[in-house]
Amino acid sequence: MPAFSAGDRVRVRDETPRHHHRTPQYVKARRGRVVEFIGAYLNSETRAHGGDGLPRVPMYRVEFDMTELWSEYTASATDKVWIDLYEHWIEHDRGTGD
Amino acid sequence: MSNHEGEFYDTGWRPKNDVHRDEDGRPHDHPGLQEDTSLGVRAARALAMHELLVEKGVIGPSDVDEDIAARGNVVPGNGAALVAKAWVAPEFKATLLAHPKQTIAEAGFVPEHNADIIVLENTSDVQYMVVCTLCSCYPGRLLGPPPDWYKSLEYRSRAVREPRKIMSEFGLELAEDVEVRVVDSNSELRFFVIPLRPPGTEGWSEDELANLVTRDSMIGVSAALTPDAVNA
């Protein structure tokens, strides 16, 4: 069962593992919302090092406000970035508001 | 409540030495994105790898050439035909959005073979724009080989920072109340955008409409052509 569902507020883990990973720097430690659970995918972090990518890892489409990513972003308050992230890269955001 | 605390994925992979060294034994670190200035070295490495793969029998001598030729034969027109069909047939558009891979195959096109494809629809309220910040993921089976600018460091870094400025450079001025969604691709999925159908095209045939659908409008950096632009 996926650990996150649409609408969940999440924070991207601020990690820099030494192995291949596809979570870009600009979203690390940033807060966003889960758009949807999109399925379980082969793990590219192990495939890149000769593994078979199993077990599959749940992946989520996560949206970030541009203003969360870039403090100088003023073009529009509603503009966003969508990016697909593996489950182990996100955690529930227990920051402000709770 | 996170149940993932302390369970960060560990692939078990470790570098052989803590100090990285390059081919000439010089220690180095990874200072982040750098301008590509060493294509000569990369090309040489690619050639050497190709020779090794052929020598070890992993691939045949002509496999790579054939694959490149097959990709080169794909033109943005494949994507444009899909878009035109989606514009005139709402039920086709609905299934294309809901079951992209299957619908693309049923329409007679080759879907991405090594990745899922997601179809996104631009509307008068939302403009999707596709980038791959980490490399150059692209729906090549529908649009052909990606343009050089799509693969450039400049586009990849600016797309997630100033998408409206890029669209403006491509001739698209969006109203502020249109929500921009920049979609950053990864290795498992490819994104394909259905641009907004231009006004003044009521009653047009699929073939006529397909002429308005540019490659760039299916990446989301520009709009489809207007009837005026085609007749001019």
Short mmCIF file of N, CA and C in Angstrom, two decimals, chain B residues 75-206:
data_model
loop_
_atom_site.label_atom_id
_atom_site.label_comp_id
_atom_site.label_asym_id
_atom_site.label_seq_id
_atom_site.Cartn_x
_atom_site.Cartn_y
_atom_site.Cartn_z
N VAL B 75 9.04 11.43 -36.87
CA VAL B 75 8.96 12.89 -37.05
C VAL B 75 7.89 13.45 -36.12
N PRO B 76 7.98 14.75 -35.81
CA PRO B 76 6.97 15.34 -34.94
C PRO B 76 5.55 15.15 -35.49
N GLY B 77 5.46 14.87 -36.80
CA GLY B 77 4.15 14.66 -37.41
C GLY B 77 3.36 13.53 -36.76
N ASN B 78 4.05 12.53 -36.21
CA ASN B 78 3.34 11.46 -35.51
C ASN B 78 2.56 12.03 -34.32
N GLY B 79 3.25 12.83 -33.54
CA GLY B 79 2.58 13.46 -32.39
C GLY B 79 1.48 14.40 -32.86
N ALA B 80 1.76 15.15 -33.93
CA ALA B 80 0.78 16.12 -34.42
C ALA B 80 -0.51 15.44 -34.85
N ALA B 81 -0.38 14.25 -35.48
CA ALA B 81 -1.57 13.52 -35.91
C ALA B 81 -2.41 13.10 -34.70
N LEU B 82 -1.72 12.69 -33.63
CA LEU B 82 -2.43 12.32 -32.40
C LEU B 82 -3.19 13.52 -31.83
N VAL B 83 -2.51 14.66 -31.81
CA VAL B 83 -3.12 15.87 -31.26
C VAL B 83 -4.35 16.26 -32.07
N ALA B 84 -4.21 16.23 -33.40
CA ALA B 84 -5.33 16.63 -34.26
C ALA B 84 -6.53 15.71 -34.03
N LYS B 85 -6.24 14.42 -33.90
CA LYS B 85 -7.32 13.45 -33.65
C LYS B 85 -7.98 13.75 -32.29
N ALA B 86 -7.16 14.07 -31.29
CA ALA B 86 -7.70 14.39 -29.96
C ALA B 86 -8.57 15.65 -30.01
N TRP B 87 -8.16 16.60 -30.86
CA TRP B 87 -8.94 17.85 -30.96
C TRP B 87 -10.34 17.62 -31.55
N VAL B 88 -10.41 16.71 -32.56
CA VAL B 88 -11.71 16.54 -33.23
C VAL B 88 -12.57 15.46 -32.58
N ALA B 89 -11.94 14.55 -31.82
CA ALA B 89 -12.71 13.43 -31.26
C ALA B 89 -12.55 13.39 -29.74
N PRO B 90 -13.52 13.98 -29.03
CA PRO B 90 -13.42 14.07 -27.57
C PRO B 90 -13.27 12.71 -26.88
N GLU B 91 -13.93 11.70 -27.44
CA GLU B 91 -13.83 10.38 -26.77
C GLU B 91 -12.43 9.79 -26.98
N PHE B 92 -11.82 10.08 -28.14
CA PHE B 92 -10.43 9.64 -28.35
C PHE B 92 -9.51 10.37 -27.38
N LYS B 93 -9.74 11.65 -27.22
CA LYS B 93 -8.90 12.42 -26.29
C LYS B 93 -9.02 11.87 -24.87
N ALA B 94 -10.24 11.52 -24.47
CA ALA B 94 -10.45 11.00 -23.12
C ALA B 94 -9.67 9.70 -22.90
N THR B 95 -9.70 8.81 -23.90
CA THR B 95 -8.97 7.55 -23.71
C THR B 95 -7.46 7.78 -23.83
N LEU B 96 -7.07 8.74 -24.67
CA LEU B 96 -5.64 9.06 -24.79
C LEU B 96 -5.08 9.57 -23.45
N LEU B 97 -5.87 10.38 -22.77
CA LEU B 97 -5.43 10.91 -21.48
C LEU B 97 -5.45 9.81 -20.41
N ALA B 98 -6.45 8.93 -20.49
CA ALA B 98 -6.62 7.93 -19.43
C ALA B 98 -5.72 6.71 -19.64
N HIS B 99 -5.56 6.28 -20.89
CA HIS B 99 -4.76 5.08 -21.18
C HIS B 99 -3.82 5.37 -22.34
N PRO B 100 -2.83 6.22 -22.11
CA PRO B 100 -2.01 6.72 -23.23
C PRO B 100 -1.30 5.63 -24.03
N LYS B 101 -0.63 4.72 -23.35
CA LYS B 101 0.21 3.76 -24.06
C LYS B 101 -0.64 2.92 -25.02
N GLN B 102 -1.73 2.39 -24.49
CA GLN B 102 -2.63 1.53 -25.27
C GLN B 102 -3.28 2.31 -26.42
N THR B 103 -3.71 3.54 -26.12
CA THR B 103 -4.41 4.33 -27.13
C THR B 103 -3.47 4.74 -28.27
N ILE B 104 -2.23 5.06 -27.92
CA ILE B 104 -1.24 5.44 -28.94
C ILE B 104 -0.98 4.25 -29.86
N ALA B 105 -0.86 3.05 -29.26
CA ALA B 105 -0.62 1.84 -30.06
C ALA B 105 -1.82 1.56 -30.96
N GLU B 106 -3.02 1.69 -30.42
CA GLU B 106 -4.22 1.41 -31.20
C GLU B 106 -4.39 2.40 -32.35
N ALA B 107 -3.86 3.62 -32.17
CA ALA B 107 -3.96 4.62 -33.23
C ALA B 107 -2.89 4.39 -34.30
N GLY B 108 -2.06 3.36 -34.11
CA GLY B 108 -1.10 3.00 -35.14
C GLY B 108 0.29 3.58 -34.94
N PHE B 109 0.56 4.13 -33.76
CA PHE B 109 1.88 4.68 -33.50
C PHE B 109 2.62 3.80 -32.49
N VAL B 110 3.93 3.96 -32.47
CA VAL B 110 4.73 3.15 -31.56
C VAL B 110 4.90 3.91 -30.25
N PRO B 111 4.40 3.36 -29.15
CA PRO B 111 4.59 4.06 -27.88
C PRO B 111 6.04 3.91 -27.40
N GLU B 112 6.40 4.69 -26.42
CA GLU B 112 7.74 4.57 -25.84
C GLU B 112 7.94 3.12 -25.41
N HIS B 113 9.08 2.54 -25.77
CA HIS B 113 9.24 1.10 -25.46
C HIS B 113 9.86 0.87 -24.10
N ASN B 114 10.58 1.85 -23.59
CA ASN B 114 11.30 1.59 -22.34
C ASN B 114 10.84 2.51 -21.22
N ALA B 115 9.69 3.15 -21.41
CA ALA B 115 9.21 4.05 -20.38
C ALA B 115 7.71 4.24 -20.57
N ASP B 116 7.03 4.59 -19.50
CA ASP B 116 5.61 4.91 -19.62
C ASP B 116 5.47 6.29 -20.24
N ILE B 117 4.33 6.53 -20.85
CA ILE B 117 4.09 7.87 -21.38
C ILE B 117 2.84 8.45 -20.73
N ILE B 118 2.92 9.72 -20.41
CA ILE B 118 1.81 10.43 -19.80
C ILE B 118 1.41 11.54 -20.76
N VAL B 119 0.12 11.65 -21.05
CA VAL B 119 -0.36 12.72 -21.92
C VAL B 119 -1.01 13.79 -21.06
N LEU B 120 -0.60 15.03 -21.28
CA LEU B 120 -1.13 16.16 -20.52
C LEU B 120 -1.81 17.11 -21.49
N GLU B 121 -2.90 17.72 -21.04
CA GLU B 121 -3.66 18.59 -21.94
C GLU B 121 -3.58 20.05 -21.50
N ASN B 122 -3.08 20.89 -22.37
CA ASN B 122 -3.10 22.33 -22.08
C ASN B 122 -4.52 22.86 -22.28
N THR B 123 -4.93 23.75 -21.39
CA THR B 123 -6.27 24.34 -21.47
C THR B 123 -6.13 25.85 -21.37
N SER B 124 -7.25 26.54 -21.36
CA SER B 124 -7.15 28.00 -21.21
C SER B 124 -6.73 28.37 -19.78
N ASP B 125 -6.72 27.40 -18.85
CA ASP B 125 -6.33 27.67 -17.47
C ASP B 125 -4.95 27.14 -17.09
N VAL B 126 -4.49 26.12 -17.81
CA VAL B 126 -3.24 25.45 -17.43
C VAL B 126 -2.34 25.25 -18.64
N GLN B 127 -1.07 25.60 -18.50
CA GLN B 127 -0.09 25.37 -19.56
C GLN B 127 1.01 24.45 -19.03
N TYR B 128 1.09 23.25 -19.59
CA TYR B 128 2.18 22.33 -19.23
C TYR B 128 3.38 22.60 -20.12
N MET B 129 4.55 22.47 -19.54
CA MET B 129 5.80 22.62 -20.30
C MET B 129 6.76 21.55 -19.80
N VAL B 130 7.36 20.81 -20.73
CA VAL B 130 8.15 19.63 -20.37
C VAL B 130 9.65 19.94 -20.38
N VAL B 131 10.35 19.41 -19.39
CA VAL B 131 11.80 19.51 -19.34
C VAL B 131 12.31 18.22 -18.73
N CYS B 132 13.60 17.96 -18.89
CA CYS B 132 14.25 16.90 -18.13
C CYS B 132 15.50 17.55 -17.56
N THR B 133 15.43 17.96 -16.30
CA THR B 133 16.55 18.75 -15.75
C THR B 133 17.82 17.92 -15.62
N LEU B 134 17.67 16.59 -15.42
CA LEU B 134 18.85 15.77 -15.16
C LEU B 134 19.50 15.22 -16.43
N CYS B 135 18.72 15.09 -17.51
CA CYS B 135 19.34 14.62 -18.75
C CYS B 135 18.54 15.14 -19.94
N SER B 136 17.89 14.26 -20.70
CA SER B 136 17.16 14.75 -21.87
C SER B 136 16.00 13.82 -22.20
N CYS B 137 15.33 13.25 -21.19
CA CYS B 137 14.19 12.38 -21.41
C CYS B 137 13.16 13.12 -22.28
N TYR B 138 12.62 12.40 -23.25
CA TYR B 138 11.82 13.05 -24.30
C TYR B 138 10.99 11.96 -24.98
N PRO B 139 9.73 12.27 -25.37
CA PRO B 139 8.92 11.24 -26.02
C PRO B 139 9.32 11.05 -27.48
N GLY B 140 10.52 10.50 -27.69
CA GLY B 140 11.13 10.41 -29.01
C GLY B 140 10.34 9.57 -30.01
N ARG B 141 9.52 8.63 -29.51
CA ARG B 141 8.75 7.80 -30.44
C ARG B 141 7.59 8.57 -31.07
N LEU B 142 7.24 9.68 -30.48
CA LEU B 142 6.16 10.50 -31.04
C LEU B 142 6.69 11.76 -31.70
N LEU B 143 7.82 12.27 -31.19
CA LEU B 143 8.30 13.57 -31.67
C LEU B 143 9.62 13.49 -32.43
N GLY B 144 10.19 12.29 -32.53
CA GLY B 144 11.50 12.20 -33.19
C GLY B 144 12.60 12.62 -32.21
N PRO B 145 13.82 12.76 -32.71
CA PRO B 145 14.92 13.14 -31.82
C PRO B 145 14.69 14.53 -31.22
N PRO B 146 15.08 14.73 -29.97
CA PRO B 146 14.85 16.04 -29.35
C PRO B 146 15.71 17.13 -29.99
N PRO B 147 15.20 18.35 -30.05
CA PRO B 147 16.03 19.44 -30.57
C PRO B 147 17.20 19.71 -29.63
N ASP B 148 18.27 20.28 -30.19
CA ASP B 148 19.46 20.53 -29.37
C ASP B 148 19.15 21.43 -28.17
N TRP B 149 18.27 22.43 -28.39
CA TRP B 149 18.02 23.33 -27.26
C TRP B 149 17.38 22.61 -26.09
N TYR B 150 16.59 21.55 -26.39
CA TYR B 150 15.93 20.81 -25.31
C TYR B 150 16.98 20.12 -24.42
N LYS B 151 18.09 19.72 -25.04
CA LYS B 151 19.14 19.01 -24.32
C LYS B 151 20.15 19.97 -23.68
N SER B 152 20.02 21.26 -24.00
CA SER B 152 21.05 22.20 -23.54
C SER B 152 20.95 22.44 -22.04
N LEU B 153 22.09 22.69 -21.45
CA LEU B 153 22.14 23.02 -20.03
C LEU B 153 21.31 24.26 -19.74
N GLU B 154 21.33 25.18 -20.70
CA GLU B 154 20.59 26.44 -20.49
C GLU B 154 19.09 26.18 -20.34
N TYR B 155 18.52 25.42 -21.27
CA TYR B 155 17.08 25.14 -21.17
C TYR B 155 16.76 24.34 -19.92
N ARG B 156 17.58 23.33 -19.65
CA ARG B 156 17.31 22.45 -18.51
C ARG B 156 17.35 23.19 -17.19
N SER B 157 18.21 24.20 -17.08
CA SER B 157 18.25 24.92 -15.82
C SER B 157 17.25 26.07 -15.78
N ARG B 158 16.96 26.68 -16.92
CA ARG B 158 16.03 27.82 -16.90
C ARG B 158 14.57 27.39 -16.86
N ALA B 159 14.26 26.20 -17.41
CA ALA B 159 12.86 25.80 -17.55
C ALA B 159 12.13 25.75 -16.21
N VAL B 160 12.82 25.28 -15.17
CA VAL B 160 12.15 25.19 -13.87
C VAL B 160 12.24 26.50 -13.08
N ARG B 161 12.95 27.48 -13.61
CA ARG B 161 13.16 28.75 -12.90
C ARG B 161 12.40 29.90 -13.52
N GLU B 162 12.37 29.94 -14.83
CA GLU B 162 11.71 31.06 -15.51
C GLU B 162 11.00 30.57 -16.77
N PRO B 163 10.01 29.68 -16.58
CA PRO B 163 9.33 29.09 -17.74
C PRO B 163 8.63 30.14 -18.60
N ARG B 164 8.05 31.16 -17.97
CA ARG B 164 7.33 32.15 -18.76
C ARG B 164 8.26 32.94 -19.67
N LYS B 165 9.48 33.15 -19.19
CA LYS B 165 10.44 33.87 -20.00
C LYS B 165 10.82 33.03 -21.23
N ILE B 166 10.97 31.73 -21.01
CA ILE B 166 11.29 30.85 -22.14
C ILE B 166 10.14 30.84 -23.15
N MET B 167 8.90 30.70 -22.64
CA MET B 167 7.74 30.71 -23.55
C MET B 167 7.70 32.01 -24.34
N SER B 168 8.00 33.09 -23.66
CA SER B 168 7.98 34.39 -24.32
C SER B 168 9.02 34.43 -25.44
N GLU B 169 10.18 33.81 -25.21
CA GLU B 169 11.20 33.74 -26.25
C GLU B 169 10.73 32.88 -27.44
N PHE B 170 9.83 31.94 -27.16
CA PHE B 170 9.25 31.13 -28.23
C PHE B 170 7.98 31.77 -28.80
N GLY B 171 7.67 32.98 -28.34
CA GLY B 171 6.55 33.72 -28.91
C GLY B 171 5.23 33.53 -28.20
N LEU B 172 5.23 32.91 -27.03
CA LEU B 172 3.99 32.70 -26.30
C LEU B 172 3.95 33.59 -25.06
N GLU B 173 3.01 34.52 -25.06
CA GLU B 173 2.82 35.39 -23.89
C GLU B 173 1.58 34.90 -23.16
N LEU B 174 1.76 34.31 -22.00
CA LEU B 174 0.64 33.77 -21.24
C LEU B 174 0.08 34.81 -20.29
N ALA B 175 -1.24 34.79 -20.14
CA ALA B 175 -1.85 35.66 -19.12
C ALA B 175 -1.39 35.18 -17.74
N GLU B 176 -1.33 36.10 -16.79
CA GLU B 176 -0.80 35.76 -15.48
C GLU B 176 -1.68 34.73 -14.77
N ASP B 177 -3.00 34.74 -15.08
CA ASP B 177 -3.88 33.80 -14.38
C ASP B 177 -3.90 32.40 -15.00
N VAL B 178 -3.11 32.19 -16.06
CA VAL B 178 -2.93 30.82 -16.56
C VAL B 178 -1.86 30.17 -15.69
N GLU B 179 -2.16 29.00 -15.15
CA GLU B 179 -1.20 28.34 -14.27
C GLU B 179 -0.19 27.56 -15.10
N VAL B 180 1.09 27.85 -14.88
CA VAL B 180 2.15 27.12 -15.57
C VAL B 180 2.54 25.91 -14.72
N ARG B 181 2.58 24.75 -15.34
CA ARG B 181 3.08 23.56 -14.64
C ARG B 181 4.25 23.01 -15.44
N VAL B 182 5.45 23.22 -14.93
CA VAL B 182 6.64 22.68 -15.57
C VAL B 182 6.78 21.23 -15.10
N VAL B 183 6.85 20.31 -16.04
CA VAL B 183 6.91 18.89 -15.70
C VAL B 183 8.33 18.39 -15.91
N ASP B 184 8.98 18.00 -14.82
CA ASP B 184 10.36 17.55 -14.89
C ASP B 184 10.36 16.02 -15.05
N SER B 185 10.83 15.55 -16.19
CA SER B 185 10.78 14.12 -16.52
C SER B 185 11.83 13.34 -15.73
N ASN B 186 11.58 12.05 -15.56
CA ASN B 186 12.66 11.22 -15.04
C ASN B 186 12.80 10.00 -15.94
N SER B 187 13.60 9.05 -15.52
CA SER B 187 13.91 7.96 -16.45
C SER B 187 12.74 7.01 -16.70
N GLU B 188 11.72 7.05 -15.88
CA GLU B 188 10.66 6.05 -15.98
C GLU B 188 9.47 6.52 -16.81
N LEU B 189 9.33 7.82 -17.02
CA LEU B 189 8.15 8.36 -17.68
C LEU B 189 8.52 9.43 -18.69
N ARG B 190 7.71 9.50 -19.75
CA ARG B 190 7.87 10.57 -20.74
C ARG B 190 6.56 11.34 -20.81
N PHE B 191 6.67 12.64 -20.99
CA PHE B 191 5.47 13.47 -21.03
C PHE B 191 5.24 14.03 -22.43
N PHE B 192 3.98 14.03 -22.83
CA PHE B 192 3.58 14.50 -24.15
C PHE B 192 2.41 15.46 -23.94
N VAL B 193 2.50 16.64 -24.55
CA VAL B 193 1.52 17.68 -24.30
C VAL B 193 0.58 17.87 -25.49
N ILE B 194 -0.72 17.90 -25.22
CA ILE B 194 -1.70 18.30 -26.23
C ILE B 194 -1.88 19.81 -26.10
N PRO B 195 -1.43 20.56 -27.10
CA PRO B 195 -1.59 22.02 -26.98
C PRO B 195 -3.06 22.42 -27.13
N LEU B 196 -3.33 23.66 -26.77
CA LEU B 196 -4.67 24.22 -26.90
C LEU B 196 -5.02 24.36 -28.39
N ARG B 197 -6.24 23.96 -28.74
CA ARG B 197 -6.66 24.11 -30.15
C ARG B 197 -6.85 25.58 -30.46
N PRO B 198 -6.22 26.05 -31.53
CA PRO B 198 -6.30 27.49 -31.84
C PRO B 198 -7.72 27.89 -32.23
N PRO B 199 -8.13 29.11 -31.89
CA PRO B 199 -9.44 29.59 -32.31
C PRO B 199 -9.48 29.76 -33.83
N GLY B 200 -10.67 29.71 -34.38
CA GLY B 200 -10.81 29.92 -35.82
C GLY B 200 -10.56 28.66 -36.63
N THR B 201 -10.58 27.50 -35.97
CA THR B 201 -10.31 26.25 -36.69
C THR B 201 -11.51 25.30 -36.65
N GLU B 202 -12.68 25.86 -36.36
CA GLU B 202 -13.89 25.03 -36.30
C GLU B 202 -14.13 24.40 -37.67
N GLY B 203 -14.46 23.12 -37.67
CA GLY B 203 -14.77 22.45 -38.92
C GLY B 203 -13.56 21.99 -39.71
N TRP B 204 -12.36 22.26 -39.25
CA TRP B 204 -11.16 21.83 -39.97
C TRP B 204 -11.01 20.31 -39.89
N SER B 205 -10.40 19.73 -40.91
CA SER B 205 -10.14 18.28 -40.90
C SER B 205 -8.92 17.98 -40.03
N GLU B 206 -8.78 16.70 -39.71
CA GLU B 206 -7.60 16.29 -38.91
C GLU B 206 -6.30 16.67 -39.61
#
